[in-house]
Short mmCIF file of C-alpha atoms in Angstrom, two decimals:
data_model
loop_
_atom_site.label_atom_id
_atom_site.label_comp_id
_atom_site.label_asym_id
_atom_site.label_seq_id
_atom_site.Cartn_x
_atom_site.Cartn_y
_atom_site.Cartn_z
CA UNK A 71 -17.69 -3.46 -12.19
CA UNK A 72 -13.93 -3.95 -12.56
CA UNK A 73 -12.73 -6.71 -14.84
CA UNK A 74 -10.94 -9.76 -13.51
CA UNK A 75 -7.31 -8.82 -12.92
CA UNK A 76 -4.66 -10.29 -15.23
CA UNK A 77 -2.90 -11.78 -12.23
CA UNK A 78 -4.19 -12.57 -8.77
CA UNK A 79 -1.14 -11.19 -6.99
CA UNK A 80 -3.10 -8.03 -6.30
CA UNK A 81 -6.55 -9.43 -5.80
CA UNK A 82 -6.18 -8.87 -2.08
CA UNK A 83 -8.56 -5.98 -1.45
CA UNK A 84 -7.05 -6.15 2.02
CA UNK A 85 -3.88 -4.29 1.07
CA UNK A 86 -2.52 -1.42 -0.93
CA UNK A 87 -1.95 -3.24 -4.19
CA UNK A 88 -2.04 -1.87 -7.69
CA UNK A 89 -5.11 -3.88 -8.61
CA UNK A 90 -6.99 -2.78 -5.51
CA UNK A 91 -6.17 0.82 -6.26
CA UNK A 92 -7.27 0.46 -9.87
CA UNK A 93 -10.48 -1.27 -8.84
CA UNK A 94 -11.17 1.41 -6.27
CA UNK A 95 -10.57 4.17 -8.76
CA UNK A 96 -12.93 2.51 -11.24
CA UNK A 97 -15.58 2.09 -8.58
CA UNK A 98 -15.38 5.65 -7.38
CA UNK A 99 -15.61 7.38 -10.75
CA UNK A 100 -19.38 7.52 -10.43
CA UNK A 101 -19.52 8.00 -6.67
CA UNK A 102 -17.82 11.28 -5.99
CA UNK A 103 -19.61 14.50 -6.70
CA UNK A 104 -17.82 17.84 -7.21
CA UNK A 105 -18.21 18.37 -3.47
CA UNK A 106 -15.58 15.67 -2.95
CA UNK A 107 -12.90 18.25 -3.66
CA UNK A 108 -13.25 19.56 -0.10
CA UNK A 109 -10.00 20.35 1.69
CA UNK A 110 -8.20 17.37 3.21
CA UNK A 111 -8.56 18.53 6.79
CA UNK A 112 -7.19 16.66 9.82
CA UNK A 113 -9.65 14.18 11.36
CA UNK A 114 -9.26 15.53 14.91
CA UNK A 115 -7.00 17.70 17.01
CA UNK A 116 -5.00 14.83 18.53
CA UNK A 117 -3.48 11.52 17.47
CA UNK A 118 -5.08 9.59 20.34
CA UNK A 119 -8.18 9.93 22.47
CA UNK A 120 -7.66 10.42 26.21
CA UNK A 121 -8.35 6.74 26.94
CA UNK A 122 -5.83 5.29 24.46
CA UNK A 123 -2.08 5.43 25.03
CA UNK A 124 0.46 4.69 22.29
CA UNK A 125 3.29 2.90 24.07
CA UNK A 126 5.52 1.40 21.35
CA UNK A 127 6.33 1.25 17.67
CA UNK A 128 8.63 -1.25 15.95
CA UNK A 129 9.49 -0.23 12.36
CA UNK A 130 9.47 -2.89 9.67
CA UNK A 131 12.84 -4.67 9.35
CA UNK A 132 14.84 -4.24 6.16
CA UNK A 133 14.51 -7.91 5.16
CA UNK A 134 10.70 -7.97 5.43
CA UNK A 135 9.85 -4.41 4.49
CA UNK A 136 6.92 -4.81 2.13
CA UNK A 137 3.29 -4.20 3.14
CA UNK A 138 2.44 -5.50 6.60
CA UNK A 139 -0.69 -7.65 6.81
CA UNK A 140 -2.35 -9.79 9.48
CA UNK A 141 -1.32 -10.95 12.96
CA UNK A 142 -1.48 -14.13 15.05
CA UNK A 143 -0.51 -14.57 18.71
CA UNK A 144 1.10 -17.33 20.75
CA UNK A 145 2.32 -16.96 24.33
CA UNK A 146 4.62 -13.94 24.55
CA UNK A 147 4.94 -13.67 20.77
CA UNK A 148 3.09 -12.08 17.91
CA UNK A 149 3.62 -13.19 14.31
CA UNK A 150 3.20 -10.47 11.70
CA UNK A 151 2.42 -11.38 8.12
CA UNK A 152 3.93 -9.36 5.29
CA UNK A 153 3.98 -9.52 1.50
CA UNK A 154 7.67 -10.49 1.83
CA UNK A 155 7.19 -13.20 4.49
CA UNK A 156 6.68 -12.89 8.24
CA UNK A 157 8.26 -11.48 11.39
CA UNK A 158 8.15 -12.91 14.93
CA UNK A 159 8.16 -10.40 17.77
CA UNK A 160 8.79 -11.02 21.47
CA UNK A 161 6.09 -9.07 23.35
CA UNK A 162 6.91 -10.24 26.87
CA UNK A 163 7.45 -6.52 27.54
CA UNK A 164 4.70 -4.89 25.47
CA UNK A 165 6.23 -1.43 25.80
CA UNK A 166 9.47 -2.74 24.29
CA UNK A 167 8.74 -5.43 21.65
CA UNK A 168 11.76 -7.13 20.10
CA UNK A 169 12.13 -8.71 16.66
CA UNK A 170 13.54 -12.19 17.15
CA UNK A 171 13.28 -13.60 13.61
CA UNK A 172 12.51 -12.57 10.05
CA UNK A 173 11.53 -15.07 7.37
CA UNK A 174 11.70 -13.94 3.76
CA UNK A 175 9.16 -15.97 1.81
CA UNK A 176 7.13 -13.87 -0.66
CA UNK A 177 3.79 -15.06 -1.94
CA UNK A 178 1.14 -12.37 -1.69
CA UNK A 179 -0.28 -10.83 1.44
CA UNK A 180 0.85 -13.56 3.83
CA UNK A 181 -2.19 -14.20 6.01
CA UNK A 182 -1.14 -16.14 9.13
CA UNK A 183 -2.56 -18.48 11.77
CA UNK A 184 -0.69 -20.26 14.54
CA UNK A 185 -1.34 -23.63 16.20
CA UNK A 186 1.11 -24.69 18.87
CA UNK A 187 4.47 -25.03 17.13
CA UNK A 188 2.98 -24.68 13.64
CA UNK A 189 2.48 -21.56 11.58
CA UNK A 190 0.17 -21.53 8.56
CA UNK A 191 0.99 -18.96 5.88
CA UNK A 192 -1.25 -18.05 2.93
CA UNK A 193 0.13 -17.75 -0.61
CA UNK A 194 -2.01 -16.00 -3.21
CA UNK A 195 0.60 -14.85 -5.70
CA UNK A 196 1.85 -17.60 -8.06
CA UNK A 197 5.45 -18.75 -7.57
CA UNK A 198 7.57 -21.01 -9.76
CA UNK A 199 7.72 -23.63 -6.96
CA UNK A 200 6.43 -23.97 -3.41
CA UNK A 201 9.83 -23.07 -1.93
CA UNK A 202 10.62 -19.77 -0.23
CA UNK A 203 12.43 -17.49 -2.63
CA UNK A 204 10.92 -19.01 -5.76
CA UNK A 205 10.33 -16.32 -8.38
CA UNK A 206 6.89 -15.08 -9.31
CA UNK A 207 5.25 -16.55 -12.40
CA UNK A 208 2.15 -15.55 -14.38
CA UNK A 209 -1.14 -16.88 -13.07
CA UNK A 210 -1.54 -18.53 -16.49
CA UNK A 211 1.36 -20.89 -15.66
CA UNK A 212 -0.20 -24.30 -14.85
CA UNK A 213 2.84 -25.21 -12.74
CA UNK A 214 2.70 -22.10 -10.58
CA UNK A 215 2.23 -22.67 -6.85
CA UNK A 216 -0.38 -21.02 -4.66
CA UNK A 217 -1.85 -22.34 -1.45
CA UNK A 218 -0.64 -22.72 2.14
CA UNK A 219 2.89 -23.04 3.51
CA UNK A 220 3.51 -24.68 6.87
CA UNK A 221 6.36 -23.70 9.20
CA UNK A 222 7.64 -25.16 12.47
CA UNK A 223 8.14 -22.27 14.91
CA UNK A 224 9.07 -24.27 18.00
CA UNK A 225 12.32 -22.33 17.87
CA UNK A 226 11.00 -18.79 17.41
CA UNK A 227 14.45 -17.53 16.51
CA UNK A 228 14.84 -20.10 13.75
CA UNK A 229 11.56 -21.11 12.04
CA UNK A 230 11.75 -24.14 9.76
CA UNK A 231 9.82 -24.65 6.53
CA UNK A 232 7.88 -27.95 6.72
CA UNK A 233 5.55 -28.35 3.75
CA UNK A 234 3.17 -26.69 1.32
CA UNK A 235 -0.32 -27.54 0.09
CA UNK A 236 -1.61 -26.34 -3.27
CA UNK A 237 -5.20 -25.05 -3.38
CA UNK A 238 -7.37 -23.85 -6.25
CA UNK A 239 -7.00 -20.08 -6.68
CA UNK A 240 -4.39 -20.07 -3.91
CA UNK A 241 -5.07 -18.87 -0.38
CA UNK A 242 -6.01 -15.25 0.05
CA UNK A 243 -6.95 -15.81 3.69
CA UNK A 244 -6.96 -18.86 5.93
CA UNK A 245 -8.78 -19.83 9.11
CA UNK A 246 -7.66 -22.38 11.70
CA UNK A 247 -10.36 -24.84 12.79
CA UNK A 248 -9.30 -27.10 15.68
CA UNK A 249 -10.61 -30.66 15.67
CA UNK A 250 -12.45 -32.29 18.55
CA UNK A 251 -9.84 -34.98 19.14
CA UNK A 252 -6.92 -32.56 18.81
CA UNK A 253 -5.02 -34.92 16.52
CA UNK A 254 -5.12 -32.58 13.55
CA UNK A 255 -5.88 -29.04 12.46
CA UNK A 256 -8.28 -28.07 9.74
CA UNK A 257 -7.59 -25.00 7.63
CA UNK A 258 -10.42 -23.25 5.81
CA UNK A 259 -8.90 -21.62 2.73
CA UNK A 260 -10.66 -18.65 1.15
CA UNK A 261 -9.76 -17.49 -2.35
CA UNK A 262 -11.36 -15.95 -5.39
CA UNK A 263 -10.90 -14.19 -8.77
CA UNK A 264 -11.27 -17.17 -11.14
CA UNK A 265 -10.90 -16.89 -14.91
CA UNK A 266 -11.10 -19.29 -17.82
CA UNK A 267 -7.53 -18.12 -18.57
CA UNK A 268 -6.21 -19.38 -15.21
CA UNK A 269 -5.55 -23.15 -15.31
CA UNK A 270 -5.45 -23.43 -11.50
CA UNK A 271 -8.40 -21.13 -10.83
CA UNK A 272 -11.32 -22.00 -13.05
CA UNK A 273 -14.85 -20.59 -12.72
CA UNK A 274 -17.21 -21.12 -11.13
CA UNK A 275 -15.30 -20.86 -7.88
CA UNK A 276 -18.13 -20.89 -5.32
CA UNK A 277 -16.24 -23.03 -2.84
CA UNK A 278 -13.56 -23.10 -0.18
CA UNK A 279 -10.75 -25.62 0.28
CA UNK A 280 -10.31 -27.53 3.55
CA UNK A 281 -6.82 -28.75 4.44
CA UNK A 282 -6.20 -31.33 7.16
CA UNK A 283 -2.85 -31.11 8.96
CA UNK A 284 -2.01 -34.20 11.09
CA UNK A 285 -0.15 -32.74 14.05
CA UNK A 286 2.13 -35.77 14.34
CA UNK A 287 3.05 -35.50 10.65
CA UNK A 288 2.36 -31.97 9.33
CA UNK A 289 4.35 -32.70 6.16
CA UNK A 290 1.49 -34.97 5.06
CA UNK A 291 -1.08 -32.15 5.09
CA UNK A 292 -3.54 -32.32 2.20
CA UNK A 293 -6.82 -30.96 0.89
CA UNK A 294 -9.64 -33.23 2.11
CA UNK A 295 -12.74 -31.37 0.93
CA UNK A 296 -13.82 -28.51 -1.29
CA UNK A 297 -17.37 -27.70 -0.17
CA UNK A 298 -19.42 -25.56 -2.54
CA UNK A 299 -21.02 -22.79 -0.49
CA UNK A 300 -23.05 -21.27 -3.31
CA UNK A 301 -24.43 -24.16 -5.39
CA UNK A 302 -26.86 -21.80 -7.13
CA UNK A 303 -24.30 -19.02 -7.50
CA UNK A 304 -23.82 -16.04 -5.26
CA UNK A 305 -24.58 -12.35 -5.60
CA UNK A 306 -23.44 -11.23 -9.05
CA UNK A 307 -25.95 -8.59 -10.09
CA UNK A 308 -26.16 -6.07 -7.25
CA UNK A 309 -25.18 -2.57 -8.41
CA UNK A 310 -21.96 -1.25 -6.89
CA UNK A 311 -20.29 -4.58 -6.08
CA UNK A 312 -16.52 -4.39 -6.20
CA UNK A 313 -16.48 -8.05 -7.21
CA UNK A 314 -19.30 -10.59 -7.49
CA UNK A 315 -19.45 -13.55 -5.15
CA UNK A 316 -16.90 -16.12 -6.37
CA UNK A 317 -15.84 -17.86 -3.19
CA UNK A 318 -15.23 -16.06 0.10
CA UNK A 319 -12.83 -13.35 1.15
CA UNK A 320 -12.57 -14.41 4.79
CA UNK A 321 -14.20 -16.77 7.28
CA UNK A 322 -14.37 -16.49 11.06
CA UNK A 323 -15.15 -19.64 13.03
CA UNK A 324 -16.51 -19.88 16.56
CA UNK A 325 -15.79 -23.51 17.50
CA UNK A 326 -17.43 -23.33 20.94
CA UNK A 327 -20.73 -22.50 19.21
CA UNK A 328 -20.21 -24.69 16.09
CA UNK A 329 -20.64 -21.56 13.99
CA UNK A 330 -18.81 -19.78 11.20
CA UNK A 331 -19.46 -16.45 9.51
CA UNK A 332 -18.29 -15.94 5.97
CA UNK A 333 -17.66 -12.60 4.29
CA UNK A 334 -18.06 -13.63 0.68
CA UNK A 335 -17.68 -10.53 -1.47
CA UNK A 336 -21.34 -10.07 -2.41
CA UNK A 337 -22.84 -12.13 0.41
CA UNK A 338 -22.64 -12.59 4.15
CA UNK A 339 -23.22 -16.15 5.34
CA UNK A 340 -23.61 -18.19 8.51
CA UNK A 341 -22.48 -21.82 8.57
CA UNK A 342 -23.06 -24.74 10.90
CA UNK A 343 -19.63 -26.33 11.47
CA UNK A 344 -20.66 -29.06 13.90
CA UNK A 345 -19.12 -31.31 11.24
CA UNK A 346 -16.21 -29.01 10.37
CA UNK A 347 -15.14 -31.04 7.33
CA UNK A 348 -18.59 -30.52 5.86
CA UNK A 349 -19.77 -27.00 6.77
CA UNK A 350 -23.40 -26.22 5.95
CA UNK A 351 -24.59 -22.75 4.96
CA UNK A 352 -27.64 -21.92 7.09
CA UNK A 353 -28.18 -18.23 6.25
CA UNK A 354 -27.27 -15.83 3.45
CA UNK A 355 -27.75 -12.06 3.53
CA UNK A 356 -27.05 -9.23 1.12
CA UNK A 357 -26.87 -5.48 1.66
CA UNK A 358 -27.37 -2.86 -1.03
CA UNK A 359 -24.82 -0.61 0.72
CA UNK A 360 -22.08 -3.25 0.80
CA UNK A 361 -19.57 -3.31 -2.04
CA UNK A 362 -17.32 -6.08 -0.67
CA UNK A 363 -18.16 -8.30 2.33
CA UNK A 364 -14.70 -8.47 3.86
CA UNK A 365 -14.64 -10.01 7.35
CA UNK A 366 -16.85 -10.97 10.30
CA UNK A 367 -16.78 -11.17 14.10
CA UNK A 368 -19.26 -12.81 16.50
CA UNK A 369 -20.09 -11.38 19.89
CA UNK A 370 -18.99 -13.67 22.71
CA UNK A 371 -22.58 -14.85 23.25
CA UNK A 372 -23.00 -15.31 19.48
CA UNK A 373 -26.18 -13.22 19.55
CA UNK A 374 -24.78 -10.68 17.08
CA UNK A 375 -22.36 -10.64 14.15
CA UNK A 376 -20.37 -7.65 12.94
CA UNK A 377 -19.56 -7.72 9.20
CA UNK A 378 -17.23 -5.25 7.48
CA UNK A 379 -17.49 -3.71 4.02
CA UNK A 380 -14.22 -2.92 2.28
CA UNK A 381 -15.63 -0.31 -0.09
CA UNK A 382 -12.97 0.69 -2.61
CA UNK A 383 -10.77 -2.29 -1.77
CA UNK A 384 -8.61 -0.27 0.59
CA UNK A 385 -7.53 2.05 -2.19
CA UNK A 386 -9.98 4.93 -1.89
CA UNK A 387 -11.03 7.65 0.53
CA UNK A 388 -14.33 6.49 2.01
CA UNK A 389 -14.34 8.18 5.44
CA UNK A 390 -15.74 11.36 3.97
CA UNK A 391 -18.95 13.29 4.33
CA UNK A 392 -19.74 12.66 0.67
CA UNK A 393 -19.61 8.85 0.95
CA UNK A 394 -21.61 8.96 4.16
CA UNK A 395 -21.98 6.72 7.21
CA UNK A 396 -23.58 3.64 5.62
CA UNK A 397 -21.00 2.65 3.00
CA UNK A 398 -17.54 1.29 3.72
CA UNK A 399 -18.89 0.64 7.20
CA UNK A 400 -19.56 -2.15 9.65
CA UNK A 401 -23.00 -3.73 9.57
CA UNK A 402 -24.20 -5.28 12.81
CA UNK A 403 -26.75 -8.09 12.65
CA UNK A 404 -28.51 -9.95 15.43
CA UNK A 405 -28.26 -13.73 15.06
CA UNK A 406 -30.93 -16.24 16.04
CA UNK A 407 -31.50 -19.92 15.51
CA UNK A 408 -34.41 -20.34 13.14
CA UNK A 409 -35.86 -23.81 12.66
CA UNK A 410 -33.21 -25.82 10.87
CA UNK A 411 -30.90 -22.87 10.39
CA UNK A 412 -30.18 -19.31 11.47
CA UNK A 413 -31.55 -15.87 10.75
CA UNK A 414 -29.67 -12.59 10.59
CA UNK A 415 -31.57 -9.38 11.25
CA UNK A 416 -29.96 -6.05 10.43
CA UNK A 417 -29.49 -3.78 13.46
CA UNK A 418 -27.27 -0.85 12.40
CA UNK A 419 -24.23 0.48 10.63
CA UNK A 420 -21.11 1.85 12.29
CA UNK A 421 -18.51 4.03 10.66
CA UNK A 422 -15.96 6.36 12.21
CA UNK A 423 -17.20 9.93 12.02
CA UNK A 424 -13.72 11.43 12.06
CA UNK A 425 -13.74 12.40 8.39
CA UNK A 426 -10.30 11.82 6.91
CA UNK A 427 -10.44 13.93 3.78
CA UNK A 428 -10.13 12.98 0.13
CA UNK A 429 -6.43 12.06 0.30
CA UNK A 430 -6.72 9.43 3.04
CA UNK A 431 -7.56 5.81 2.20
CA UNK A 432 -9.98 4.88 4.95
CA UNK A 433 -12.39 1.95 5.17
CA UNK A 434 -13.54 -0.70 7.65
CA UNK A 435 -10.92 -3.43 8.12
CA UNK A 436 -9.75 -6.10 10.58
CA UNK A 437 -10.50 -6.06 14.30
CA UNK A 438 -11.40 -8.19 17.31
CA UNK A 439 -13.53 -8.18 20.42
CA UNK A 440 -12.14 -6.58 23.55
CA UNK A 441 -12.92 -9.43 25.96
CA UNK A 442 -14.95 -7.65 28.63
CA UNK A 443 -17.18 -10.47 29.91
CA UNK A 444 -20.84 -9.77 29.32
CA UNK A 445 -20.11 -6.67 27.23
CA UNK A 446 -19.59 -5.98 23.52
CA UNK A 447 -16.59 -3.82 22.68
CA UNK A 448 -14.57 -3.99 19.48
CA UNK A 449 -11.20 -2.64 18.35
CA UNK A 450 -10.74 -2.18 14.62
CA UNK A 451 -8.39 -0.93 11.92
CA UNK A 452 -9.50 1.65 9.34
CA UNK A 453 -6.36 1.89 7.18
CA UNK A 454 -5.43 5.62 7.28
CA UNK A 455 -8.43 6.21 9.51
CA UNK A 456 -6.42 4.61 12.31
CA UNK A 457 -7.60 2.35 15.12
CA UNK A 458 -11.10 2.73 16.53
CA UNK A 459 -12.54 1.42 19.82
CA UNK A 460 -16.26 0.73 19.45
CA UNK A 461 -19.04 0.15 21.98
CA UNK A 462 -21.81 -1.91 20.39
CA UNK A 463 -23.54 -3.16 23.52
CA UNK A 464 -26.68 -1.77 21.95
CA UNK A 465 -26.39 -3.25 18.46
CA UNK A 466 -28.74 -0.58 17.15
CA UNK A 467 -26.63 2.29 18.48
CA UNK A 468 -22.88 1.55 18.19
CA UNK A 469 -20.50 4.39 18.99
CA UNK A 470 -16.79 5.13 19.01
CA UNK A 471 -15.32 5.53 22.48
CA UNK A 472 -11.61 5.79 21.64
CA UNK A 473 -9.10 6.01 18.80
CA UNK A 474 -5.47 6.11 17.69
CA UNK A 475 -4.88 7.85 14.37
CA UNK A 476 -1.22 8.38 13.44
CA UNK A 477 -1.29 11.47 11.22
CA UNK A 478 1.46 13.96 10.42
CA UNK A 479 -1.21 16.59 9.77
CA UNK A 480 -1.78 16.59 13.54
CA UNK A 481 1.71 15.73 14.77
CA UNK A 482 4.45 16.64 12.26
CA UNK A 483 6.89 14.34 14.07
CA UNK A 484 4.69 11.25 13.57
CA UNK A 485 4.79 9.11 10.44
CA UNK A 486 1.37 8.68 8.82
CA UNK A 487 -0.19 5.31 9.58
CA UNK A 488 -2.29 2.87 7.59
CA UNK A 489 -3.35 0.09 9.90
CA UNK A 490 -4.34 -3.31 8.46
CA UNK A 491 -5.30 -5.12 11.67
CA UNK A 492 -5.87 -4.10 15.27
CA UNK A 493 -6.38 -6.88 17.83
CA UNK A 494 -6.70 -7.02 21.62
CA UNK A 495 -4.41 -9.58 23.23
CA UNK A 496 -3.68 -10.03 26.93
CA UNK A 497 -4.11 -6.43 28.00
CA UNK A 498 -2.87 -4.54 24.93
CA UNK A 499 -3.90 -3.68 21.38
CA UNK A 500 -1.45 -4.62 18.63
CA UNK A 501 -1.79 -2.81 15.33
CA UNK A 502 -0.18 -4.15 12.17
CA UNK A 503 0.47 -0.95 10.28
CA UNK A 504 1.25 -1.39 6.61
CA UNK A 505 3.74 1.49 6.74
CA UNK A 506 4.83 2.08 10.33
CA UNK A 507 5.40 -1.52 11.41
CA UNK A 508 3.96 -2.80 14.70
CA UNK A 509 2.22 -0.37 17.05
CA UNK A 510 1.26 -1.22 20.63
CA UNK A 511 -1.58 0.57 22.41
CA UNK A 512 -2.78 0.54 26.00
CA UNK A 513 -6.48 1.12 26.65
CA UNK A 514 -7.03 3.07 29.84
CA UNK A 515 -10.82 3.32 29.69
CA UNK A 516 -12.29 1.92 32.95
CA UNK A 517 -15.09 0.28 30.98
CA UNK A 518 -12.49 -2.00 29.40
CA UNK A 519 -10.47 -2.86 32.49
CA UNK A 520 -12.13 -6.25 33.05
CA UNK A 521 -10.66 -7.46 29.75
CA UNK A 522 -7.23 -7.54 31.40
CA UNK A 523 -8.36 -10.55 33.44
CA UNK A 524 -8.93 -12.59 30.27
CA UNK A 525 -5.64 -14.22 29.24
CA UNK A 526 -5.04 -16.40 26.20
CA UNK A 527 -2.17 -18.77 25.48
CA UNK A 528 -2.89 -18.47 21.76
CA UNK A 529 -5.09 -16.21 19.66
CA UNK A 530 -6.01 -16.31 16.01
CA UNK A 531 -8.58 -13.57 15.50
CA UNK A 532 -10.44 -15.55 12.83
CA UNK A 533 -10.74 -18.48 15.27
CA UNK A 534 -12.79 -16.91 18.00
CA UNK A 535 -12.29 -18.14 21.56
CA UNK A 536 -15.06 -18.17 24.13
CA UNK A 537 -13.98 -16.23 27.22
CA UNK A 538 -14.92 -15.60 30.82
CA UNK A 539 -13.21 -13.71 33.66
CA UNK A 540 -9.87 -15.10 34.76
CA UNK A 541 -9.41 -17.44 31.79
#
């Protein structure tokens, strides 16, 4: 098991950081047999399947040119997080997206969520102060800032910095939780990698932070609770874990169902969030094939949950015959209410079977439902494995039905891709590619056409909406 990193700037395991690469290399020393030296052959004979059309690419701007990360959507705009800050794109014409603003504000991977005119931005790399442009400092500096920055984006061409909230261990990811009265937002902050050497990130760190943001006074945002999710400690002893459970990596909430699913490194959890300030863990599962519980997505009827395993931390080739189909994969569970809580029952694994070769970093990463009412389809990023479209209507027999895989081995004129997130939004798939920038895809599969009738005014993939035709 890799040691705790000396700084948490690279603890992401959702991006191509030095620590993730080192951790992946350590993990894989004992995994690859001599057969892993097979030739790095192309994954297929085309970049896209017949039912996926690549319609646009916007390269990263010079000012915000570091690794691209997650996406959030509001109206005709998509906000793209980046290790340097964030970019706002106008997508009113999806085939011709336009960059309308770039905000340089480094602080780690820059996870984003949007709520009306407010943008929440995660900081998990210590800075000298909470201001944009503050230099990096060692994680041993007790005055270093990590947490959540808040921006006013009412003027998309000129975002304004509003406030910042410090949280223990910073904010690796964040999840917007709307309140019932609409007077404030709650932000679930996930973070990890504590050490006795880190004054602002002490072990045990089996909790999350909850920030309340009053919408009439966002500058007064503050931490209002730090619920401990693993009072008896999480999964620390399972062989092959990339990191033990020490908090959560990411949380997806489903407010319409009062549910949340946490991907917590060594554990997958379900929470009752009927009282969102005091979430209650109602189910915990572990999987001997999972190295790092990374993210989660509910089906629209909340009868199944898809968890992802980020084997190798995004820094290793896992889409290979040698690693196999059950590691670095999705795990699909059926979800039932069970007495006072919930029960998860394993149904199947899904992993792309387009083997990428030993030189391609490929592992399950961020995705979202394709909102076909009454059906279960999913679009997902696989780093250098590209974007996959998955049918999991039968949770025991998921299958790929489409893909986009930018690869110069197939098309010499195309820059290799490494996609962090792929989300369906109002008729199109938007892929945040760590290298290429923003890609836009059109799904032409007739099975997915009904999704075009589902229109959102706002979409944060980790805050799942409930949908029906025409809404």
